[in-house]
Each structure stands twice: as structure tokens, then as C-alpha cells.
Amino acid sequence: MIIAIDGPAGSGKGSVCKILSSKLDLINIDTGAMYRCVALKALENNLTIDDKDKIIDISSKINIDLKEDGTILLDGVDVTKKIREKEVTMIVSPISSIVEVRKNMVDLQRKIAKGKNVIMEGRDITTVVFPDADYKFYLDASLEERAKRRFIQNQEQNIEMSYEEILDNIKKRDYNDMHKEVGALKRIDSQIYIDSTNMTIDEVVKKIEEEVGR
Ligand code: DC
């Protein structure tokens, strides 16, 4: 079974998928974390967004391990927290716009999911990675609510970013993520649309469970 969930930054995909994966016994694949690993590795190699070929090269050889408990290993090193830091968050969207990087990540995502029951979240899962997924959702929330959620989440994880910085970053990422040449975030008729602005995480989880009949 494949459950595919797309939506903008801060819409609650991460929290919802974590709960659903354990409730429904599915493997949780956070594709945003994969793009973040490419961005982190580019930063560690002192690359900028102009070093396109080198970034593509990184994406073709990258060794990412998404552990069941949510830990993310990059070349065997735990980068779970590091990939959420400001520096990575600032450059991940332009890096994920590089068409060849996307191709490499989509190949990897399909490979990881092969033969397994998965819940996969991102921006292009319902449209590009698994357009024939059993269940397809678009999880949304207002810009202000998403920035508020991300601000609280960052505070819990001791990540330094002001509310205004987050709001501005999410706004820019929304625009960039929705205007990509390939793999743009978009709404399509076959997705089940959920606006979580006034919903709790548990309510969203329940709604998805109802839709998948579990
Ligand atoms: O979900 P996130 O905020 O961790 O994702 C980080 C960035 O990666 C996001 O700005 C867009 C990009 N991304 C993407 O282009 N395609 C995906 N399937 C997942 C994320």
C-alpha cells in the first residue's frame, strides 16, 4: 500500500505521517529530509547554488538512511537535527529545483519504497513519484498557521529562527516549490484535500484513517 501526502512547508505532513506510520504499520519516507541531506552536503562542501554540476554529482552518490525511529543518517552520520537548521532551510528549495537533483531523488524514493507498504510525504509524491498511489492527499493550512507551527517546532528543537524569518522563508519556499520546472507542488483532482488550519494533528490523523478505511 502506498499513501502519498503532498503539501506546503508547515502543513503538518511530518507529524501526521509519523503517527500514521506507526498506527498503520507503514514505512515513513520523508522526502523533504532527503533534499535537505543534499543541501547539507552541498554546504559541507562549501558549494553555492551556482555549483550546479557538483550538487548534481552529490545527489547521484548520496547515501541516506531513513531509520524507523525517525533518525536520518547521511553517510552513516546522524544529521536528524542538522538538516532542520537555518542554513539548510535557506538553500534547500533552490537546490530541490535542479531538475537532475530531482531525477536522482525520485529514483531513490521509488527504490526505497519498492515492495514495501509506505507513507511518503513531500511536494511531488501524488503527481510524479507515485501518481498511482492507493491514497493521495494534499495537506494544507494558512501561511500564518504554518509559520506559527514551524516556530513552535523550532523552539522545541532549539533551532534559532524568529517568527518573521520563518514566515518570510515559508513564503519564498511556497513560491519556489509551486513554480518549479519539474515536480512543482500542485493540487490535482485525484488528491483528497485537507485544510488543517483549524484542526489538531489528531483530527487530521483521524480524517486520513477514515479515508483509507482503517
Ligand atoms: O518538507 P520540507 O520542508 O522538509 O522540504 C524541504 C524542501 O525540499 C522544500 O522546500 C521543497 C523540497 N522538496 C521537494 O522539492 N520535493 C519533495 N518531494 C520534498 C521536498
Short mmCIF file of C-alpha atoms and ligand atoms in Angstrom, two decimals:
data_model
loop_
_atom_site.label_atom_id
_atom_site.label_comp_id
_atom_site.label_asym_id
_atom_site.label_seq_id
_atom_site.Cartn_x
_atom_site.Cartn_y
_atom_site.Cartn_z
CA MET A 1 0.00 0.00 0.00
CA ILE A 2 1.17 3.49 -0.78
CA ILE A 3 -0.22 6.59 0.93
CA ALA A 4 1.11 9.76 -0.71
CA ILE A 5 0.84 13.13 1.01
CA ASP A 6 1.85 16.44 -0.53
CA GLY A 7 1.57 19.92 0.88
CA PRO A 8 3.48 23.11 1.64
CA ALA A 9 6.02 23.60 4.45
CA GLY A 10 4.45 23.52 7.90
CA SER A 11 1.18 21.92 6.83
CA GLY A 12 1.68 19.12 9.36
CA LYS A 13 2.78 16.35 6.99
CA GLY A 14 5.72 15.31 9.15
CA SER A 15 3.80 14.94 12.41
CA VAL A 16 0.84 13.25 10.75
CA CYS A 17 2.98 10.75 8.82
CA LYS A 18 4.95 9.84 11.93
CA ILE A 19 1.77 8.92 13.82
CA LEU A 20 0.11 7.19 10.87
CA SER A 21 3.18 5.14 10.01
CA SER A 22 3.23 3.56 13.45
CA LYS A 23 -0.56 3.17 13.65
CA LEU A 24 -0.89 1.58 10.22
CA ASP A 25 2.48 -0.19 10.25
CA LEU A 26 3.83 1.66 7.22
CA ILE A 27 7.35 2.80 6.44
CA ASN A 28 7.58 6.56 6.74
CA ILE A 29 9.50 8.26 3.95
CA ASP A 30 10.15 11.97 4.46
CA THR A 31 11.32 13.10 1.04
CA GLY A 32 11.94 16.68 2.23
CA ALA A 33 14.59 15.24 4.56
CA MET A 34 16.26 13.69 1.52
CA TYR A 35 16.51 17.05 -0.28
CA ARG A 36 17.74 18.54 2.99
CA CYS A 37 20.55 15.95 3.07
CA VAL A 38 21.67 17.03 -0.41
CA ALA A 39 21.58 20.67 0.75
CA LEU A 40 23.59 19.87 3.90
CA LYS A 41 26.21 18.01 1.95
CA ALA A 42 26.50 20.89 -0.52
CA LEU A 43 27.03 23.29 2.40
CA GLU A 44 29.62 20.99 3.97
CA ASN A 45 31.50 21.07 0.69
CA ASN A 46 31.34 24.89 0.63
CA LEU A 47 29.22 24.86 -2.50
CA THR A 48 26.72 27.54 -3.51
CA ILE A 49 23.63 27.19 -5.65
CA ASP A 50 25.80 28.14 -8.65
CA ASP A 51 27.83 24.92 -8.32
CA LYS A 52 25.09 23.00 -10.10
CA ASP A 53 27.20 20.18 -11.52
CA LYS A 54 28.82 19.43 -8.18
CA ILE A 55 25.42 19.41 -6.45
CA ILE A 56 24.05 17.03 -9.08
CA ASP A 57 27.08 14.83 -8.50
CA ILE A 58 26.38 14.81 -4.75
CA SER A 59 22.75 13.83 -5.37
CA SER A 60 23.78 10.94 -7.60
CA LYS A 61 26.04 9.37 -4.98
CA ILE A 62 24.36 10.34 -1.73
CA ASN A 63 23.97 7.73 0.97
CA ILE A 64 20.80 8.43 3.00
CA ASP A 65 19.33 6.06 5.56
CA LEU A 66 15.88 6.86 6.96
CA LYS A 67 15.58 4.89 10.18
CA GLU A 68 12.27 3.63 11.53
CA ASP A 69 12.55 5.78 14.67
CA GLY A 70 12.87 8.95 12.55
CA THR A 71 16.66 9.22 12.74
CA ILE A 72 18.24 10.34 9.46
CA LEU A 73 21.73 9.15 8.62
CA LEU A 74 23.83 10.84 5.95
CA ASP A 75 26.91 8.78 5.10
CA GLY A 76 26.33 6.96 8.39
CA VAL A 77 26.25 10.16 10.48
CA ASP A 78 23.13 11.24 12.41
CA VAL A 79 22.01 14.53 10.80
CA THR A 80 18.41 14.49 12.07
CA LYS A 81 18.72 17.87 13.75
CA LYS A 82 21.30 19.47 11.49
CA ILE A 83 19.14 19.21 8.36
CA ARG A 84 16.44 21.35 10.05
CA GLU A 85 18.83 24.20 10.82
CA LYS A 86 18.52 27.63 9.26
CA GLU A 87 21.42 27.33 6.79
CA VAL A 88 19.93 24.20 5.23
CA THR A 89 16.37 25.55 5.29
CA MET A 90 17.54 28.65 3.38
CA ILE A 91 19.03 26.78 0.41
CA VAL A 92 17.04 23.56 0.20
CA SER A 93 14.28 24.88 -2.04
CA PRO A 94 16.57 26.20 -4.83
CA ILE A 95 18.61 23.00 -4.62
CA SER A 96 15.45 20.94 -4.98
CA SER A 97 14.63 22.93 -8.12
CA ILE A 98 17.60 21.49 -10.01
CA VAL A 99 15.96 19.07 -12.44
CA GLU A 100 18.75 16.45 -12.31
CA VAL A 101 18.75 16.50 -8.49
CA ARG A 102 15.02 15.78 -8.59
CA LYS A 103 15.51 12.92 -11.00
CA ASN A 104 18.10 11.33 -8.72
CA MET A 105 15.92 11.80 -5.63
CA VAL A 106 12.78 10.44 -7.30
CA ASP A 107 14.71 7.34 -8.43
CA LEU A 108 15.97 6.87 -4.88
CA GLN A 109 12.50 7.38 -3.38
CA ARG A 110 10.98 4.74 -5.67
CA LYS A 111 13.85 2.38 -4.85
CA ILE A 112 13.40 2.80 -1.09
CA ALA A 113 9.64 2.17 -1.39
CA LYS A 114 9.88 -0.83 -3.69
CA GLY A 115 7.92 -3.82 -2.40
CA LYS A 116 7.00 -2.10 0.86
CA ASN A 117 3.93 -0.55 2.45
CA VAL A 118 4.77 3.11 2.74
CA ILE A 119 3.51 6.53 3.69
CA MET A 120 5.50 9.10 1.74
CA GLU A 121 5.34 12.87 2.11
CA GLY A 122 6.70 15.72 0.03
CA ARG A 123 5.70 18.07 -2.78
CA ASP A 124 5.50 15.81 -5.85
CA ILE A 125 4.61 12.42 -4.42
CA THR A 126 1.00 12.41 -5.65
CA THR A 127 1.92 13.87 -9.03
CA VAL A 128 5.35 12.50 -10.02
CA VAL A 129 6.79 9.89 -7.65
CA PHE A 130 3.65 7.77 -7.15
CA PRO A 131 0.79 9.18 -9.25
CA ASP A 132 -0.91 5.77 -8.93
CA ALA A 133 -0.64 5.62 -5.12
CA ASP A 134 -3.57 3.95 -3.36
CA TYR A 135 -4.40 7.13 -1.48
CA LYS A 136 -3.38 10.66 -2.35
CA PHE A 137 -3.74 13.66 -0.06
CA TYR A 138 -2.97 17.37 -0.23
CA LEU A 139 -2.48 18.72 3.27
CA ASP A 140 -2.79 22.48 3.58
CA ALA A 141 -3.02 25.27 6.18
CA SER A 142 -2.89 29.06 6.11
CA LEU A 143 0.54 30.69 5.77
CA GLU A 144 0.38 32.25 9.26
CA GLU A 145 -0.67 28.99 10.92
CA ARG A 146 2.15 27.10 9.17
CA ALA A 147 4.74 29.69 10.24
CA LYS A 148 3.40 29.53 13.82
CA ARG A 149 3.68 25.73 13.87
CA ARG A 150 7.22 25.78 12.48
CA PHE A 151 8.21 28.46 15.02
CA ILE A 152 6.97 26.31 17.95
CA GLN A 153 8.62 23.20 16.45
CA ASN A 154 11.95 25.04 16.06
CA GLN A 155 11.81 26.30 19.62
CA GLU A 156 11.29 22.74 20.87
CA GLN A 157 14.36 21.68 18.91
CA ASN A 158 16.45 24.74 19.89
CA ILE A 159 16.64 25.95 16.31
CA GLU A 160 17.20 29.72 16.24
CA MET A 161 14.83 31.47 13.80
CA SER A 162 12.46 34.33 14.53
CA TYR A 163 8.76 34.11 13.58
CA GLU A 164 9.32 36.78 10.90
CA GLU A 165 12.27 34.89 9.44
CA ILE A 166 10.23 31.70 9.29
CA LEU A 167 7.25 33.47 7.74
CA ASP A 168 9.47 35.02 5.10
CA ASN A 169 11.27 31.72 4.39
CA ILE A 170 8.00 29.78 4.08
CA LYS A 171 6.57 32.43 1.75
CA LYS A 172 9.63 32.19 -0.51
CA ARG A 173 9.66 28.39 -0.38
CA ASP A 174 5.94 28.24 -1.19
CA TYR A 175 6.52 30.33 -4.28
CA ASN A 176 9.60 28.38 -5.34
CA ASP A 177 8.05 24.98 -4.58
CA MET A 178 4.91 25.85 -6.58
CA HIS A 179 6.79 27.23 -9.59
CA LYS A 180 9.36 24.51 -10.21
CA GLU A 181 10.01 23.43 -13.76
CA VAL A 182 9.67 19.80 -12.66
CA GLY A 183 7.92 18.42 -9.58
CA ALA A 184 6.08 21.58 -8.60
CA LEU A 185 3.71 21.40 -5.64
CA LYS A 186 0.20 21.45 -7.06
CA ARG A 187 -3.35 20.49 -6.38
CA ILE A 188 -4.93 17.92 -8.66
CA ASP A 189 -8.44 16.43 -8.73
CA SER A 190 -7.39 12.98 -7.58
CA GLN A 191 -5.98 14.23 -4.25
CA ILE A 192 -8.14 14.36 -1.13
CA TYR A 193 -7.75 17.96 0.08
CA ILE A 194 -7.46 18.64 3.82
CA ASP A 195 -7.22 22.16 5.22
CA SER A 196 -5.72 21.66 8.68
CA THR A 197 -5.67 25.35 9.69
CA ASN A 198 -8.25 24.79 12.42
CA MET A 199 -7.60 21.10 13.03
CA THR A 200 -5.43 19.34 15.60
CA ILE A 201 -2.90 16.74 14.47
CA ASP A 202 -5.13 14.01 15.91
CA GLU A 203 -8.08 15.27 13.90
CA VAL A 204 -6.04 15.16 10.70
CA VAL A 205 -4.82 11.65 11.53
CA LYS A 206 -8.42 10.55 12.13
CA LYS A 207 -9.59 12.06 8.85
CA ILE A 208 -6.89 10.24 6.89
CA GLU A 209 -7.63 6.97 8.70
CA GLU A 210 -11.29 7.33 7.75
CA GLU A 211 -10.37 7.95 4.12
CA VAL A 212 -8.14 4.88 3.92
CA GLY A 213 -10.77 2.82 5.76
CA ARG A 214 -8.66 1.84 8.75
O1 DC B 1 9.21 19.19 3.69
P1 DC B 1 10.48 20.02 3.91
O2 DC B 1 10.19 21.42 4.34
O3 DC B 1 11.45 19.33 4.79
O4 DC B 1 11.16 20.08 2.46
C1 DC B 1 12.34 20.81 2.22
C2 DC B 1 12.37 21.31 0.80
O5 DC B 1 12.55 20.23 -0.10
C3 DC B 1 11.11 22.05 0.34
O6 DC B 1 11.26 23.45 0.39
C4 DC B 1 10.91 21.60 -1.06
C5 DC B 1 11.77 20.40 -1.25
N1 DC B 1 11.01 19.18 -1.54
C6 DC B 1 10.72 18.92 -2.85
O7 DC B 1 11.04 19.72 -3.72
N2 DC B 1 10.10 17.76 -3.17
C7 DC B 1 9.73 16.89 -2.23
N3 DC B 1 9.11 15.75 -2.59
C8 DC B 1 10.00 17.17 -0.88
C9 DC B 1 10.63 18.35 -0.56
#
